[in-house]
PDB file of C-alpha atoms in Angstrom:
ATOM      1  CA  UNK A   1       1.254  -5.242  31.424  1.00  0.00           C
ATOM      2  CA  UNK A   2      -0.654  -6.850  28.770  1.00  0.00           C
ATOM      3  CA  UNK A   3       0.536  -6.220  24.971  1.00  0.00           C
ATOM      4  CA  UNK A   4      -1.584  -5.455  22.151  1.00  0.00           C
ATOM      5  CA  UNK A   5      -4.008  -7.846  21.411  1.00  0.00           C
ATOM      6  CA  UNK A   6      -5.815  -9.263  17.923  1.00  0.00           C
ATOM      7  CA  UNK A   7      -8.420 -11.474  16.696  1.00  0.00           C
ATOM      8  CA  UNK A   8      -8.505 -13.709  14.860  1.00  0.00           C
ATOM      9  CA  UNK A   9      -5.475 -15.015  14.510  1.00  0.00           C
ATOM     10  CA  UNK A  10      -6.196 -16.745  11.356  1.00  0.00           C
ATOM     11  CA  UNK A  11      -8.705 -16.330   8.935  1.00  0.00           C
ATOM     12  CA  UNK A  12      -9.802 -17.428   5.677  1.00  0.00           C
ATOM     13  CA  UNK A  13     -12.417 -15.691   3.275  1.00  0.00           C
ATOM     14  CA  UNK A  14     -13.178 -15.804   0.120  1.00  0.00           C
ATOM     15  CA  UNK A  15     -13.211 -12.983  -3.240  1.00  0.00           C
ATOM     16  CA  UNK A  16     -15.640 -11.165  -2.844  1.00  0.00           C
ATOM     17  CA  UNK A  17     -16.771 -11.641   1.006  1.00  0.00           C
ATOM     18  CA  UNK A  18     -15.973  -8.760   3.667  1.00  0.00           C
ATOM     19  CA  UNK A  19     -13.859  -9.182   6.765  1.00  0.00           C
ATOM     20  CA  UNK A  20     -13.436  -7.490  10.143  1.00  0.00           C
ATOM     21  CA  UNK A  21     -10.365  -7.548  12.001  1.00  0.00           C
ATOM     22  CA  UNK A  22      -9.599  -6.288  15.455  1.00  0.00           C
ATOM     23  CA  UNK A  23      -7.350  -5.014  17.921  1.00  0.00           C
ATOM     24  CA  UNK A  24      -6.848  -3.824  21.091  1.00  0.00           C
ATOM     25  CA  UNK A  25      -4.374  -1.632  22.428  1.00  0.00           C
ATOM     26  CA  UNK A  26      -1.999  -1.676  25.526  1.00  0.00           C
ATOM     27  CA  UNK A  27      -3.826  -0.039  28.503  1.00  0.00           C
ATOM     28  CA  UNK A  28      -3.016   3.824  28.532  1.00  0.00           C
ATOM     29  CA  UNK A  29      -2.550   4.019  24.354  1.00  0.00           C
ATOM     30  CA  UNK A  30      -4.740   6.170  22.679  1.00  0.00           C
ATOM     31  CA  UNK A  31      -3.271   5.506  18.785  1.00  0.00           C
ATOM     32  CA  UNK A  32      -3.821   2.327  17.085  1.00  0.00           C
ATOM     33  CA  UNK A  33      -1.999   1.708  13.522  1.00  0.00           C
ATOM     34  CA  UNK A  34      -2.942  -0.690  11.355  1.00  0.00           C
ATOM     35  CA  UNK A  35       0.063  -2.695   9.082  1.00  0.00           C
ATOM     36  CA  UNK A  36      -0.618  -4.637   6.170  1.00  0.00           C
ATOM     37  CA  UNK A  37       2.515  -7.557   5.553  1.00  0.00           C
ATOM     38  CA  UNK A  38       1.831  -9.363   2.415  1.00  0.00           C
ATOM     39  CA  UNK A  39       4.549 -11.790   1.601  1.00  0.00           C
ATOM     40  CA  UNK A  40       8.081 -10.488   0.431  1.00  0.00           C
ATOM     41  CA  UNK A  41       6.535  -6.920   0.226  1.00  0.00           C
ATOM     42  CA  UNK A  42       7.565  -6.051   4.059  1.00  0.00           C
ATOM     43  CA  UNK A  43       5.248  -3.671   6.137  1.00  0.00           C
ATOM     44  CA  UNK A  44       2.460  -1.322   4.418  1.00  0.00           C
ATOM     45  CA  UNK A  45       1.002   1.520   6.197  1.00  0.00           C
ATOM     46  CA  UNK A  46      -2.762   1.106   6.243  1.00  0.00           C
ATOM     47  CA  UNK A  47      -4.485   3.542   8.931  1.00  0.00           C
ATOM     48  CA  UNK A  48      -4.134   5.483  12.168  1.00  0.00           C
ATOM     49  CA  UNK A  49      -6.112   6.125  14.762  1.00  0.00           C
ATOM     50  CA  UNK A  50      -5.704   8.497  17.667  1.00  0.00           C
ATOM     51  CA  UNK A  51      -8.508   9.670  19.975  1.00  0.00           C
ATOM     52  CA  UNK A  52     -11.600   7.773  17.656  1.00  0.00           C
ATOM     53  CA  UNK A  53     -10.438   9.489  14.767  1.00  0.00           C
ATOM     54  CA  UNK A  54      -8.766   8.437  11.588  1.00  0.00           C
ATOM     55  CA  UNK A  55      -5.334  10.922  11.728  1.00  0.00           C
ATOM     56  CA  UNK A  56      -3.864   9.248   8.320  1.00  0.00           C
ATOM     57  CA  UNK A  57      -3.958   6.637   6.020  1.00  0.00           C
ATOM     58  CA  UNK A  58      -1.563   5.137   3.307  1.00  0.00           C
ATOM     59  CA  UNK A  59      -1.967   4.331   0.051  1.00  0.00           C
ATOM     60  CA  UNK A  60      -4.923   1.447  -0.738  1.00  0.00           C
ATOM     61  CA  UNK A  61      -8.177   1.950  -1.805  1.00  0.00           C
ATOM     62  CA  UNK A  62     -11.277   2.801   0.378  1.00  0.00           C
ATOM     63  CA  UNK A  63     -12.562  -0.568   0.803  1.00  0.00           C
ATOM     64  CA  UNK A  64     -10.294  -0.747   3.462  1.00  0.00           C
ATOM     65  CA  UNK A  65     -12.068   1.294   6.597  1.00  0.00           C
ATOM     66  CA  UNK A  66     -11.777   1.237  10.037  1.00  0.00           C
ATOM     67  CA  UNK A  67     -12.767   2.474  13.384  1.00  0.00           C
ATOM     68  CA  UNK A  68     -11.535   3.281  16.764  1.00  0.00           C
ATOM     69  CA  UNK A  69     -14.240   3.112  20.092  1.00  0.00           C
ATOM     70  CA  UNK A  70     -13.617   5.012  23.161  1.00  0.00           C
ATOM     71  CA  UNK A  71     -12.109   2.446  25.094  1.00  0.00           C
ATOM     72  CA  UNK A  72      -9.524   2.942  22.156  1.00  0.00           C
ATOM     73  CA  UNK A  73      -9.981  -0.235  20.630  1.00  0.00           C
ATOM     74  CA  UNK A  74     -10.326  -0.269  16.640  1.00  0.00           C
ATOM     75  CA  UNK A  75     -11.603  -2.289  13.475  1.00  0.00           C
ATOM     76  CA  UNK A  76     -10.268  -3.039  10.115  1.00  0.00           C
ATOM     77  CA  UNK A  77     -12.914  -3.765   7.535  1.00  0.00           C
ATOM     78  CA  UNK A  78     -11.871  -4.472   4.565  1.00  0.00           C
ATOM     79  CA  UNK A  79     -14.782  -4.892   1.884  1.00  0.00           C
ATOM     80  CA  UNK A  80     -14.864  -6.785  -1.517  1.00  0.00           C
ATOM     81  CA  UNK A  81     -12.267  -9.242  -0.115  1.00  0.00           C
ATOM     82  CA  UNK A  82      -9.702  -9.630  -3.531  1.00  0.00           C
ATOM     83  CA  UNK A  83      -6.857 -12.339  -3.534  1.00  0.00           C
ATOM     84  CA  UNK A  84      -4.293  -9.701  -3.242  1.00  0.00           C
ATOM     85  CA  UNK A  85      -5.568  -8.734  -0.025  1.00  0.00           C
ATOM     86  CA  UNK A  86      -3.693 -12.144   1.649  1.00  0.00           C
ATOM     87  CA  UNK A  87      -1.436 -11.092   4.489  1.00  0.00           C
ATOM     88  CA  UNK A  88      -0.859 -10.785   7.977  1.00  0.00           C
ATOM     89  CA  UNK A  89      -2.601  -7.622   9.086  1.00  0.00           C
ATOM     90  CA  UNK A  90      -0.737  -6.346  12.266  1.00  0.00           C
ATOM     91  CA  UNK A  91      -2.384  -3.433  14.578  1.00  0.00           C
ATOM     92  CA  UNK A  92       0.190  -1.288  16.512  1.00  0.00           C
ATOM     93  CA  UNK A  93      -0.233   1.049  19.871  1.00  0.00           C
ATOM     94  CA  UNK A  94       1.076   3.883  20.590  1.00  0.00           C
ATOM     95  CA  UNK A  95       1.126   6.657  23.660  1.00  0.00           C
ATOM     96  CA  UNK A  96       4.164   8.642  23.085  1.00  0.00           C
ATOM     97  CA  UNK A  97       3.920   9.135  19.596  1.00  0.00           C
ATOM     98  CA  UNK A  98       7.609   7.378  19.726  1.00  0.00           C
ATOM     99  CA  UNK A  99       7.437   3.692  19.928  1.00  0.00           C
ATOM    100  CA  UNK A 100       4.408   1.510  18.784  1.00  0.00           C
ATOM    101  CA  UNK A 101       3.823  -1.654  20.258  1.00  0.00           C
ATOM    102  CA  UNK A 102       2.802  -4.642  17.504  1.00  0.00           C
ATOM    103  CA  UNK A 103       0.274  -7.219  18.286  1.00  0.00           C
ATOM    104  CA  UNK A 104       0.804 -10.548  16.570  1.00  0.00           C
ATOM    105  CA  UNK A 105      -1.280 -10.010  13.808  1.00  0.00           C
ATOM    106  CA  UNK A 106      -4.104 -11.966  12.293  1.00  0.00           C
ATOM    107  CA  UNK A 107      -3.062 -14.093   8.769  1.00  0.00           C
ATOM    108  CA  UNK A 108      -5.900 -13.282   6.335  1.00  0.00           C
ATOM    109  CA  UNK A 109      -6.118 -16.200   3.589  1.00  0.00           C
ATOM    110  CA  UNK A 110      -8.030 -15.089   0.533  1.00  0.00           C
ATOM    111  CA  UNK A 111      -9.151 -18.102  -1.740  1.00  0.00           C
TER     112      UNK A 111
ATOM    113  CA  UNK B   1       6.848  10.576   0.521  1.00  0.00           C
ATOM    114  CA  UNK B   2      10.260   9.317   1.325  1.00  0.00           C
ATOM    115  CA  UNK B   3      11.127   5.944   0.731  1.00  0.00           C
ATOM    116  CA  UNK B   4      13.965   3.484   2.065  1.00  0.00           C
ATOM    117  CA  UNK B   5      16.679   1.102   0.486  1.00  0.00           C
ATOM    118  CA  UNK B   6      17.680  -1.476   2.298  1.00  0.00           C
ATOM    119  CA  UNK B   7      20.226  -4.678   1.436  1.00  0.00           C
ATOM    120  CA  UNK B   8      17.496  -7.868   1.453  1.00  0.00           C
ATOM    121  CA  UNK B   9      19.459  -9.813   3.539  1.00  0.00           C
ATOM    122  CA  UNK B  10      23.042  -9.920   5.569  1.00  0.00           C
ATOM    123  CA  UNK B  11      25.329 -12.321   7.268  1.00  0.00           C
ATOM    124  CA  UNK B  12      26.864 -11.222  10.637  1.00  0.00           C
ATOM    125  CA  UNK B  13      29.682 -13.689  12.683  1.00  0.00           C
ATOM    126  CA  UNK B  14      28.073 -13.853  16.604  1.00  0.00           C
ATOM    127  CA  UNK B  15      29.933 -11.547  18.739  1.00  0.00           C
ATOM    128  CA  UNK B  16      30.439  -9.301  16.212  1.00  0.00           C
ATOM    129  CA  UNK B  17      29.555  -6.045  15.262  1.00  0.00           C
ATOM    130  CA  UNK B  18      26.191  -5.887  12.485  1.00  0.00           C
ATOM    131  CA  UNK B  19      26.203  -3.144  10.363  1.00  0.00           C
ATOM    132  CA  UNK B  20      22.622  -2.295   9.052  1.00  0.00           C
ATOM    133  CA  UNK B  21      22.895  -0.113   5.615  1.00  0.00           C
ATOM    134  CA  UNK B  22      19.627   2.466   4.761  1.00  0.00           C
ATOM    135  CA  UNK B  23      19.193   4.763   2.225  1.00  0.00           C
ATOM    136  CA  UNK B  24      16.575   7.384   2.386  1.00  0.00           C
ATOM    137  CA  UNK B  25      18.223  10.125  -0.232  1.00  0.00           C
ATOM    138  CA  UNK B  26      14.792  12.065  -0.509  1.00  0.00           C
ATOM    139  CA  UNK B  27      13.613  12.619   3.348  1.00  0.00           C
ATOM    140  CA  UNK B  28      12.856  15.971   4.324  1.00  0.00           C
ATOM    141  CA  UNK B  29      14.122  17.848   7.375  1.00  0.00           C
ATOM    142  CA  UNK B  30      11.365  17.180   9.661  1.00  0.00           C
ATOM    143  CA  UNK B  31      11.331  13.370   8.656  1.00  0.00           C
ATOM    144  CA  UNK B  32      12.398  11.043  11.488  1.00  0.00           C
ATOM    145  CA  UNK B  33      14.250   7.727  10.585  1.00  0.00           C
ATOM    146  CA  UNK B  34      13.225   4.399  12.895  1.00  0.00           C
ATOM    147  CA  UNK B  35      14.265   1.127  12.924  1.00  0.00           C
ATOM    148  CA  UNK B  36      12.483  -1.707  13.855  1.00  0.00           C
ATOM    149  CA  UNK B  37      12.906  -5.547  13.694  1.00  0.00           C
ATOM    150  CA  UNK B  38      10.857  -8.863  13.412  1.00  0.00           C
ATOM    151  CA  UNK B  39      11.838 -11.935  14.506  1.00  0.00           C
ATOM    152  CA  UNK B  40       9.730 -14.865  12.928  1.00  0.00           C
ATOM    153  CA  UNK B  41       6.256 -14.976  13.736  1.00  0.00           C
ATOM    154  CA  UNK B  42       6.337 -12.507  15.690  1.00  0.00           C
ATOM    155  CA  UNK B  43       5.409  -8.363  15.730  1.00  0.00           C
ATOM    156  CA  UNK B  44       8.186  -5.487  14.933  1.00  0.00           C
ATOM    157  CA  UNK B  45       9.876  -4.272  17.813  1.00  0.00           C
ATOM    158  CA  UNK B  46      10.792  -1.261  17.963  1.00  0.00           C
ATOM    159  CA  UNK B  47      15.037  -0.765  17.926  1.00  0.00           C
ATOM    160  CA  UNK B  48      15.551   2.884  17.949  1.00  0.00           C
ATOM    161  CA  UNK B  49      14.900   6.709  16.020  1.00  0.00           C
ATOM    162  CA  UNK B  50      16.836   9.734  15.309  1.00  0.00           C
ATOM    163  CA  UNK B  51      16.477  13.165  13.425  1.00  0.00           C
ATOM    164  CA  UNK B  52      20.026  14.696  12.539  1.00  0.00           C
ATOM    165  CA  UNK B  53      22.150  13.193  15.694  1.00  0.00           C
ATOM    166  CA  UNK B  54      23.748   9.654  16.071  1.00  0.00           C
ATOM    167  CA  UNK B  55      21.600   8.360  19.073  1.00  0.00           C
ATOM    168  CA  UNK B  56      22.555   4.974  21.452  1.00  0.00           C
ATOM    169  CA  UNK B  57      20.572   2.878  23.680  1.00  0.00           C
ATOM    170  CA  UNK B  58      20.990  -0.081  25.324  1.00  0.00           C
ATOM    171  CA  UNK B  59      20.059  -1.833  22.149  1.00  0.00           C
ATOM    172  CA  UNK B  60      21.774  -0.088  19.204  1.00  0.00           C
ATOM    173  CA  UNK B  61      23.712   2.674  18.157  1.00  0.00           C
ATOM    174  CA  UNK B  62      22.114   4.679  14.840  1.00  0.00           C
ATOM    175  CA  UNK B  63      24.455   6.857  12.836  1.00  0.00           C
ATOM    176  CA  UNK B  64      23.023   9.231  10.735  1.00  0.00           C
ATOM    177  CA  UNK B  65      25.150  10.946   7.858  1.00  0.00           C
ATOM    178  CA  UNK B  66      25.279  14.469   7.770  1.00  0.00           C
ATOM    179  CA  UNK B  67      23.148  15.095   4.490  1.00  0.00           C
ATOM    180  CA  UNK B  68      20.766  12.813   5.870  1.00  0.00           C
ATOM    181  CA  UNK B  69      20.522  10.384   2.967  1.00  0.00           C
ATOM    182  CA  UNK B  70      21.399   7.484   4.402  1.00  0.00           C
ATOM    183  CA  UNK B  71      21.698   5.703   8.159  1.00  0.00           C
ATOM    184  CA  UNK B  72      23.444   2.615   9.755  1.00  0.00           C
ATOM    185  CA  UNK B  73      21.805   0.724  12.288  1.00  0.00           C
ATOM    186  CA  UNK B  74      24.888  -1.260  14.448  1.00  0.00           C
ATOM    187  CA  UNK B  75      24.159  -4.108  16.772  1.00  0.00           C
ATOM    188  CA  UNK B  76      27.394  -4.031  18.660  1.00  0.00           C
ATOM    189  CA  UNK B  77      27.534  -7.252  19.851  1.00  0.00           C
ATOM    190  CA  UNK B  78      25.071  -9.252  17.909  1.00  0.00           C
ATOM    191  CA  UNK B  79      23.827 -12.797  18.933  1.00  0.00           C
ATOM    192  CA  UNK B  80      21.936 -15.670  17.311  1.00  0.00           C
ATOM    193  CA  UNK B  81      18.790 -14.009  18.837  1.00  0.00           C
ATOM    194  CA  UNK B  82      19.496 -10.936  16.872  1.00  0.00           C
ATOM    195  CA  UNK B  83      18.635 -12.736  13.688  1.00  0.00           C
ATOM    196  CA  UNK B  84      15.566 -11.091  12.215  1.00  0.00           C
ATOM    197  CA  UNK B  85      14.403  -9.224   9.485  1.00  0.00           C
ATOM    198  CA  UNK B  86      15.220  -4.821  10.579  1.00  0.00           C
ATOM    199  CA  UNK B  87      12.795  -2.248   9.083  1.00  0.00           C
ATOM    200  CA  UNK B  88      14.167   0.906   8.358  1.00  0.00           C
ATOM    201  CA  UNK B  89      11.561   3.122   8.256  1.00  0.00           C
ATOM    202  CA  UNK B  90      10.735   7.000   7.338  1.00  0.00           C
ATOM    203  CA  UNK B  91       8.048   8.806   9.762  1.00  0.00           C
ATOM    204  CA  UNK B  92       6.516  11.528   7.159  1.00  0.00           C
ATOM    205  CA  UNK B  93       5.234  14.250   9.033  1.00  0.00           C
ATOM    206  CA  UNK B  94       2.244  16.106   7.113  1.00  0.00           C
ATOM    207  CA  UNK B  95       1.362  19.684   7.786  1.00  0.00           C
ATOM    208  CA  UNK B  96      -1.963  19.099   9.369  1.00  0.00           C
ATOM    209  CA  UNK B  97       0.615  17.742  12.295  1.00  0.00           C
ATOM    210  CA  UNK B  98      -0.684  13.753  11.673  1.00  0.00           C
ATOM    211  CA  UNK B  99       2.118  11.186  10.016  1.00  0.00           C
ATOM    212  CA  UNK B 100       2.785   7.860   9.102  1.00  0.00           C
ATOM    213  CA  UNK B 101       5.238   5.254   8.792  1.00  0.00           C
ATOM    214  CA  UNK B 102       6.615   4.204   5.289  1.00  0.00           C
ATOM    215  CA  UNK B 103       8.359   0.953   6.225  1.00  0.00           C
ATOM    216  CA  UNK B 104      10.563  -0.795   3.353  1.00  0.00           C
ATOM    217  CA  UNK B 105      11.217  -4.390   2.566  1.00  0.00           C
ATOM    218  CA  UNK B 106      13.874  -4.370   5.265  1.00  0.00           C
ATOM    219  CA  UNK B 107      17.722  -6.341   5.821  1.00  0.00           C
ATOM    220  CA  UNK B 108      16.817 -10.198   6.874  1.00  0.00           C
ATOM    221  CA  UNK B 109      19.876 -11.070   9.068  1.00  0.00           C
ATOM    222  CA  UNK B 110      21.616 -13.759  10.194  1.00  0.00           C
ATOM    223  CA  UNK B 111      23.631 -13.980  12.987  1.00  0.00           C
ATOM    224  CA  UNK B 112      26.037 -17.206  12.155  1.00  0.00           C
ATOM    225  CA  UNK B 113      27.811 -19.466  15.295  1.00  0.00           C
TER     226      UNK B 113
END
């Protein structure tokens, strides 16, 4: 079975610019989470999807948006790209509202 | 929304038993605990959850006090591939029925020869 799935795995923008991420989920998962790890601050909740719509999202500011398609795959946009914003963004799937699998994430560099 | 204390790091002797500290003194009743880990470079994996009772799997064991404030992950038998960083985390159930996951800064351990 094939694991969650993100691209890029690297990226590097700069302030300012706007940036798509994306990720798709293990075959059968209809939730998609989005994780934001900036360095020493451990895992931040970001957004969840479930069924194409957004269910929840945590605490940072709307220029971070996303989407999720019918074949359950989803984008993070993040607009207005600040140098804060480095990290390693990591999508998640879900099915039994239990466990959530991780992709590998994509490291965003903001210069 | 609740939040999680966790020691930032912990030595652990291979073969031993690791004892993973969390505090969560202001979750709510309907707030499930998880813990996850992540080993370098790669994505959490998920460990195990509980609500009120101590739950085992083939992984860990997760004790849960009786007020609820605080949990202990154990690895019973922890080897060098145990070392990672573990996430205890709060799931925070709203009333519309959606949640989310408030991770913390988690326990980097190291599992020593």
């Amino acid at each position: 079975e094939a694991g969650v799935t993100q691209s890029p795995t690297h990226l590097i923008k700069t302030r300012g610019q706007q940036v798509t991420l994306r990720c798709s989920p293990i075959s059968g998962h209809t939730s998609v989470y989005w994780y934001q790890q900036a360095l020493g601050l451990g895992l931040q909740f970001l957004l969840w999807y479930d069924e194409g719509e957004e269910r929840n999202r945590g605490n940072f500011p709307p220029r971070f948006s996303g989407r999720q398609f019918p074949n359950y795959s989803s984008e993070l946009n993040v607009n207005a790209l600040e140098l804060e914003d480095s990290a390693l963004y990591l999508c998640a799937s879900s099915r039994s509202r239990i466990e959530q699998f991780f992709g590998p994430g994509t490291r965003l560099t903001v210069l | 929304d609740a939040k999680t204390t966790q020691p930032p790091s912990m030595d652990c002797a291979e073969g031993r038993a690791a004892n993973l500290p969390c505090n969560h003194s202001t979750i709510s009743g309907n707030e499930y605990v998880y813990w996850y880990r992540q080993i370098h470079s790669q994505g959490p994996q998920y460990i195990i959850h509980g609500l009120k009772n101590n739950e085992t799997n083939e992984m860990a064991s997760l004790i849960i006090t009786e007020d609820r404030k605080s949990s202990t992950l154990i690895l019973p038998h922890a080897t060098l591939r145990d070392t990672a960083v573990y996430y205890c985390i709060v799931r925070v159930t709203a009333t519309s029925g959606t949640y989310k996951y408030i991770f913390g800064t988690g326990t980097r351990l190291k599992v020593l020869a």
